[in-house]
Amino acid sequence: MKKFDIAVVGVTGMVGRTIIQVLEEKKFQLPINNFYPMASAKSAGSTVMFNGKDYKVEELNDESFDKHIDIALFSAGGGTSMKFAPVASSKGCIVIDNSSAWRMDYKVPLVVPEVNPGAIKRNKGIIANPNCSTIQAVVVLKPLHDKYKIKRVVYSTYQAVSGAGLGGVNDLKEGTSRTFRYPIAGNCIPQIDAFVENGYTKEEMKMINETRKILDAPNMRITATTVRVPVVTGHSESINIEFENNFELEDVISTIKNTNGVVVQNGSKSFEYPMPLFCEGKNEVFVGRIRRDESVENGLNLWVVADNVRKGAATNAVQIAELLMERMK
Ligand code: NAP
């Protein structure tokens, strides 16, 4: 059986550390040979443990990919990916990138394995992992779009501080505002990432544009408001959908229940609904509060929660690596 040489770039960060955990949890499915942990000069020489063995963290530089590496999982920020993903792919390594650097490049597939696994075939050395808030939404939207054809989507998000990396978590725990513009403890900040010309934030435009790209629906009407809340891990989303076609609520619920990677927690009598506190550390997307939007024809409301560092980043990236290994073996 072919074994793969793997690099994790940004291994000391929030996502990089979780990639190690997910790789370890899947160690019997993933045939890994050499493992190369990489980060900036700041962490070079420190050690990380992988599958019970200590590895020295290497500084990422122009020579990092001169050795044989089949797949590199990047989560070290957009600038680093912009510079080094082409270096890696020019040496024959396939990059799975967690940053936003390559997502909207038309040559780069943007992949959620439950939604558009076939897109990986089009890769030319770089595959992009979507934004965390987009991933958990499209896993649920895809089977509903296939069945009832989505006319319009309204996203309202409640996003955890870990979405901004270790610095975001420190701001909440220490009551500081080093990563966020305002204190996040006891607060909600209706700005994630920078503002753009149309008054939206980049995070909102990522949700809109990435959803269209992944669902291959360039004209889908979508709007979004993204908000940072004082939760450590787990993004929550209210998703309001209008369909072209009518639906039976029971049919919607069973469609969502039968979707790979989704868990339905939907019981008003039993007070059952997804909450970030209980989704932390899980790889699935949790869906509840499934009900008609009675203010429009064919309208639906959903509440969707997932661990942003796992399904929103590390788990999705490792699932893409699994798909690649399947194809390359
Ligand atoms: P983080 O906790 O701040 O970690 C950043 C990582 O990048 C660290 O390992 C850091 O290494 C490394 N790094 C920084 N500059 C580097 C350079 N010049 N060369 C090599 N390594 C460098 O951030 P994070 O939350 O893990 O996010 C990482 C990426 O994933 C970002 O692009 C982010 O947008 C994306 N992402 C994050 C989430 C999430 O929920 N957190 C979800 C989806 C996508 P040092 O320790 O050496 O500085």
XYZ file of C-alpha atoms and ligand atoms in Angstrom:
377
model
C 0.000 0.000 0.000
C 1.355 3.448 -0.923
C 2.269 5.603 2.070
C 2.229 9.380 1.842
C 4.691 12.054 2.947
C 2.739 14.852 4.619
C 3.590 18.394 5.741
C 1.491 20.521 8.109
C 2.298 24.225 7.658
C 1.192 26.409 10.597
C 1.422 23.367 12.853
C 1.712 25.441 16.062
C -1.550 27.351 15.449
C -5.156 26.711 16.373
C -5.953 24.885 13.129
C -2.542 23.197 12.765
C -2.775 21.616 16.227
C -6.257 20.336 15.439
C -5.069 18.904 12.104
C -2.590 16.811 14.106
C -5.412 15.543 16.343
C -7.649 14.679 13.378
C -4.772 12.916 11.564
C -4.088 10.900 14.726
C -7.757 9.955 15.089
C -7.730 8.689 11.498
C -4.338 6.988 11.712
C -5.704 3.630 10.609
C -7.341 5.101 7.498
C -4.473 7.415 6.521
C -1.273 5.714 5.336
C 1.322 8.309 6.391
C 5.052 7.796 5.905
C 7.126 10.930 6.678
C 5.597 13.805 8.657
C 6.996 17.351 8.363
C 5.664 19.993 10.808
C 6.376 23.572 9.671
C 5.760 27.061 11.069
C 7.476 30.455 11.160
C 11.031 31.156 12.366
C 9.502 31.916 15.789
C 8.604 28.254 16.408
C 11.407 26.586 14.451
C 13.198 24.044 16.631
C 10.292 23.507 19.025
C 8.756 20.033 19.074
C 5.301 18.672 18.328
C 4.111 15.168 19.071
C 2.467 13.129 16.329
C 1.356 9.515 16.768
C 3.447 9.218 19.952
C 6.674 10.531 18.398
C 8.357 13.935 18.815
C 9.055 15.935 15.650
C 11.108 19.111 15.345
C 9.205 22.058 13.812
C 10.951 23.345 10.657
C 10.935 26.946 9.502
C 8.923 27.319 6.276
C 11.206 28.647 3.529
C 11.913 28.359 -0.198
C 13.749 25.038 0.304
C 11.050 23.376 2.471
C 9.571 21.465 -0.473
C 12.846 20.354 -2.056
C 12.353 17.028 -0.240
C 9.586 14.665 -1.368
C 6.198 15.694 0.074
C 2.938 14.386 -1.426
C 0.440 16.602 0.405
C 0.884 19.804 2.448
C -1.913 21.076 4.670
C -1.449 24.858 4.985
C -3.000 26.946 7.782
C -0.567 29.806 8.268
C -2.490 32.814 6.939
C -3.225 34.155 3.477
C 0.130 35.856 2.841
C 2.081 32.690 3.634
C -0.180 30.596 1.369
C 0.009 33.123 -1.438
C 3.804 32.944 -1.351
C 4.523 29.295 -0.532
C 1.629 27.250 -1.983
C 2.957 27.843 -5.545
C 6.484 26.915 -4.361
C 5.155 23.622 -2.948
C 3.003 22.785 -5.971
C 5.843 23.584 -8.399
C 7.793 20.780 -6.669
C 4.962 18.255 -7.189
C 3.318 18.561 -3.768
C -0.471 19.087 -3.603
C -1.450 21.902 -1.223
C -4.697 21.903 0.741
C -5.021 25.503 1.854
C -7.090 26.738 4.790
C -6.582 30.444 4.136
C -8.711 32.648 1.896
C -5.804 33.282 -0.522
C -6.839 30.894 -3.313
C -10.538 30.240 -2.706
C -11.976 32.430 -5.434
C -9.263 31.646 -8.021
C -11.205 29.986 -10.857
C -8.380 27.460 -11.401
C -8.516 26.316 -7.758
C -11.233 23.888 -6.621
C -13.037 24.907 -3.419
C -14.025 21.657 -1.784
C -16.344 20.320 0.898
C -16.158 16.518 0.594
C -19.854 15.944 1.395
C -20.867 18.492 -1.264
C -18.503 18.576 -4.279
C -15.855 15.831 -3.862
C -15.443 15.499 -7.636
C -14.006 19.019 -7.849
C -10.637 17.785 -6.515
C -9.984 16.177 -9.921
C -9.584 19.651 -11.433
C -6.747 20.627 -9.076
C -3.504 21.932 -10.533
C -1.553 21.603 -7.288
C -3.697 23.720 -4.940
C -7.080 22.862 -3.405
C -8.804 25.456 -1.224
C -10.683 24.725 1.978
C -13.655 27.091 2.268
C -14.278 29.586 5.049
C -15.424 27.906 8.287
C -18.866 29.537 8.296
C -19.448 28.573 4.643
C -18.521 24.897 5.127
C -21.141 24.139 7.772
C -23.833 25.964 5.768
C -23.282 24.299 2.394
C -23.255 20.794 3.867
C -26.929 21.404 4.729
C -27.899 23.610 1.761
C -26.662 21.188 -0.930
C -29.244 18.369 -0.500
C -32.048 20.938 -0.069
C -30.973 22.835 -3.203
C -30.903 19.560 -5.173
C -34.444 18.779 -4.045
C -36.318 22.103 -3.881
C -34.008 24.583 -5.706
C -32.943 27.498 -3.536
C -34.156 30.957 -4.586
C -32.645 33.050 -1.768
C -30.576 32.595 1.417
C -30.221 34.923 4.435
C -27.273 34.062 6.689
C -26.940 35.479 10.224
C -23.949 34.104 12.097
C -22.806 33.953 15.715
C -19.100 33.112 15.401
C -16.697 31.868 18.059
C -13.486 33.656 18.980
C -11.336 30.633 18.009
C -12.199 31.547 14.413
C -9.631 34.320 14.866
C -6.943 31.862 16.046
C -5.159 31.682 19.373
C -5.166 35.492 19.645
C -8.984 35.540 19.567
C -9.231 32.979 22.366
C -6.742 34.976 24.459
C -8.850 38.147 24.045
C -11.906 36.365 25.467
C -10.038 34.606 28.284
C -7.943 37.608 29.338
C -10.518 40.354 28.689
C -8.137 42.086 26.269
C -8.788 43.570 22.818
C -5.519 42.794 21.039
C -6.995 40.669 18.251
C -10.457 42.279 18.114
C -11.049 46.027 17.847
C -13.331 45.998 20.925
C -13.509 43.753 24.023
C -15.307 40.512 23.134
C -15.994 39.355 26.711
C -19.658 40.189 27.429
C -20.055 41.650 23.931
C -21.076 40.925 20.319
C -19.046 42.497 17.513
C -20.916 42.851 14.191
C -17.693 42.951 12.204
C -15.597 39.956 11.150
C -12.624 40.837 8.932
C -12.340 44.196 7.143
C -15.135 46.219 5.566
C -15.393 46.347 1.777
C -16.858 49.007 -0.565
C -20.496 47.822 -0.406
C -20.639 48.074 3.420
C -20.402 44.308 3.907
C -17.396 42.720 5.615
C -14.988 40.375 3.864
C -16.353 37.493 5.970
C -19.875 38.215 4.700
C -18.706 38.391 1.088
C -16.767 35.130 1.591
C -19.977 33.380 2.681
C -21.860 34.759 -0.319
C -19.234 34.098 -2.995
C -17.981 30.772 -1.663
C -21.514 29.360 -1.322
C -22.171 30.237 -4.978
C -18.886 28.654 -6.106
C -19.297 25.406 -4.131
C -22.953 24.921 -5.106
C -22.130 25.940 -8.692
C -24.941 28.500 -8.486
C -23.348 31.799 -9.591
C -26.636 33.732 -9.503
C -28.053 32.447 -6.217
C -29.441 35.366 -4.179
C -27.614 35.397 -0.831
C -27.087 37.970 1.909
C -25.169 37.673 5.180
C -24.525 39.371 8.515
C -21.613 37.870 10.437
C -21.122 38.552 14.142
C -18.360 37.606 16.608
C -19.751 36.368 19.948
C -18.069 35.443 23.256
C -17.997 31.688 22.637
C -14.646 29.860 22.528
C -15.435 27.246 19.880
C -18.399 26.553 17.590
C -19.993 28.818 15.031
C -23.813 29.086 15.123
C -25.842 30.197 12.121
C -29.437 31.135 11.553
C -30.112 30.234 7.915
C -33.302 31.479 6.269
C -34.031 29.892 2.889
C -36.636 30.507 0.207
C -37.140 27.682 -2.285
C -38.556 27.704 -5.811
C -40.580 24.587 -4.996
C -42.923 23.742 -2.156
C -41.901 21.156 0.449
C -43.243 19.017 3.260
C -41.471 19.850 6.530
C -41.163 16.130 7.386
C -39.481 15.558 4.030
C -36.993 18.390 4.702
C -36.155 16.895 8.100
C -35.595 13.411 6.686
C -33.481 14.829 3.834
C -31.237 16.610 6.340
C -31.134 13.496 8.573
C -29.940 11.413 5.611
C -27.109 13.803 4.758
C -23.563 12.557 5.359
C -21.802 14.339 8.206
C -24.989 15.913 9.620
C -26.718 15.293 12.964
C -30.284 16.547 13.482
C -31.154 17.808 16.981
C -34.673 19.061 16.488
C -37.209 18.736 19.266
C -39.105 21.695 20.691
C -40.890 19.500 23.262
C -37.632 17.975 24.467
C -35.753 21.315 24.267
C -33.345 19.691 21.842
C -31.333 21.993 19.588
C -27.664 22.399 18.667
C -25.439 24.562 20.886
C -21.764 25.382 20.401
C -20.822 24.200 23.899
C -21.838 20.650 22.980
C -20.476 20.643 19.409
C -16.904 21.372 20.452
C -14.538 18.552 19.483
C -17.054 16.966 17.073
C -16.589 16.599 13.335
C -20.264 16.756 12.305
C -22.577 19.651 11.461
C -25.561 19.914 13.844
C -28.987 21.157 12.660
C -32.095 22.086 14.610
C -34.990 24.578 14.989
C -36.194 23.318 11.600
C -39.417 25.177 10.841
C -41.335 26.938 8.108
C -40.774 30.651 7.600
C -44.440 31.535 7.532
C -43.806 35.061 6.203
C -43.059 33.851 2.638
C -44.046 31.070 0.276
C -41.718 28.029 0.466
C -39.619 29.510 3.281
C -37.555 27.564 5.832
C -35.587 28.473 8.965
C -32.645 26.421 10.248
C -30.190 26.706 13.126
C -26.824 25.200 12.182
C -23.854 24.728 14.542
C -20.405 23.173 14.016
C -16.942 23.194 15.557
C -15.270 25.870 13.410
C -11.758 24.571 14.027
C -12.742 20.975 13.183
C -15.353 20.785 10.365
C -14.722 24.451 9.588
C -11.006 23.877 9.004
C -8.962 20.847 10.190
C -11.489 18.035 9.616
C -12.527 19.320 6.194
C -8.866 19.646 5.143
C -8.032 16.119 6.329
C -11.132 14.753 4.527
C -9.806 16.370 1.322
C -6.423 14.723 1.984
C -8.225 11.360 2.318
C -9.944 11.880 -1.046
C -6.579 12.714 -2.619
C -4.920 9.633 -1.118
C -7.756 7.477 -2.506
C -7.037 8.869 -5.977
C -3.241 8.692 -5.706
C -2.842 5.210 -4.235
P -3.151 30.913 14.536
O -3.632 30.156 15.711
O -2.798 32.340 14.700
O -1.876 30.128 13.927
C -1.128 30.629 12.837
C -0.090 29.603 12.408
O 0.580 30.097 11.239
C 1.016 29.376 13.440
O 1.429 28.026 13.393
C 2.146 30.268 12.938
O 3.424 29.804 13.314
C 1.987 30.063 11.449
N 2.635 31.120 10.687
C 2.421 32.447 10.762
N 3.225 33.105 9.904
C 3.966 32.168 9.269
C 4.991 32.191 8.275
N 5.418 33.340 7.741
N 5.556 31.035 7.882
C 5.135 29.864 8.415
N 4.166 29.759 9.363
C 3.585 30.897 9.773
O -4.219 30.877 13.341
P -5.317 29.736 12.966
O -6.609 30.056 13.569
O -4.699 28.389 13.172
O -5.526 30.044 11.411
C -4.587 29.674 10.431
C -5.212 29.838 9.037
O -6.388 29.043 8.935
C -5.645 31.281 8.726
O -5.389 31.528 7.355
C -7.120 31.261 9.014
O -7.822 32.229 8.265
C -7.497 29.856 8.577
N -8.713 29.340 9.215
C -8.884 29.358 10.565
C -10.069 28.850 11.127
C -10.319 28.837 12.602
O -11.455 28.490 12.980
N -9.362 29.210 13.452
C -11.033 28.300 10.302
C -10.835 28.269 8.930
C -9.657 28.787 8.400
P 4.237 30.454 14.577
O 3.697 29.775 15.793
O 5.639 30.093 14.269
O 3.972 31.936 14.545
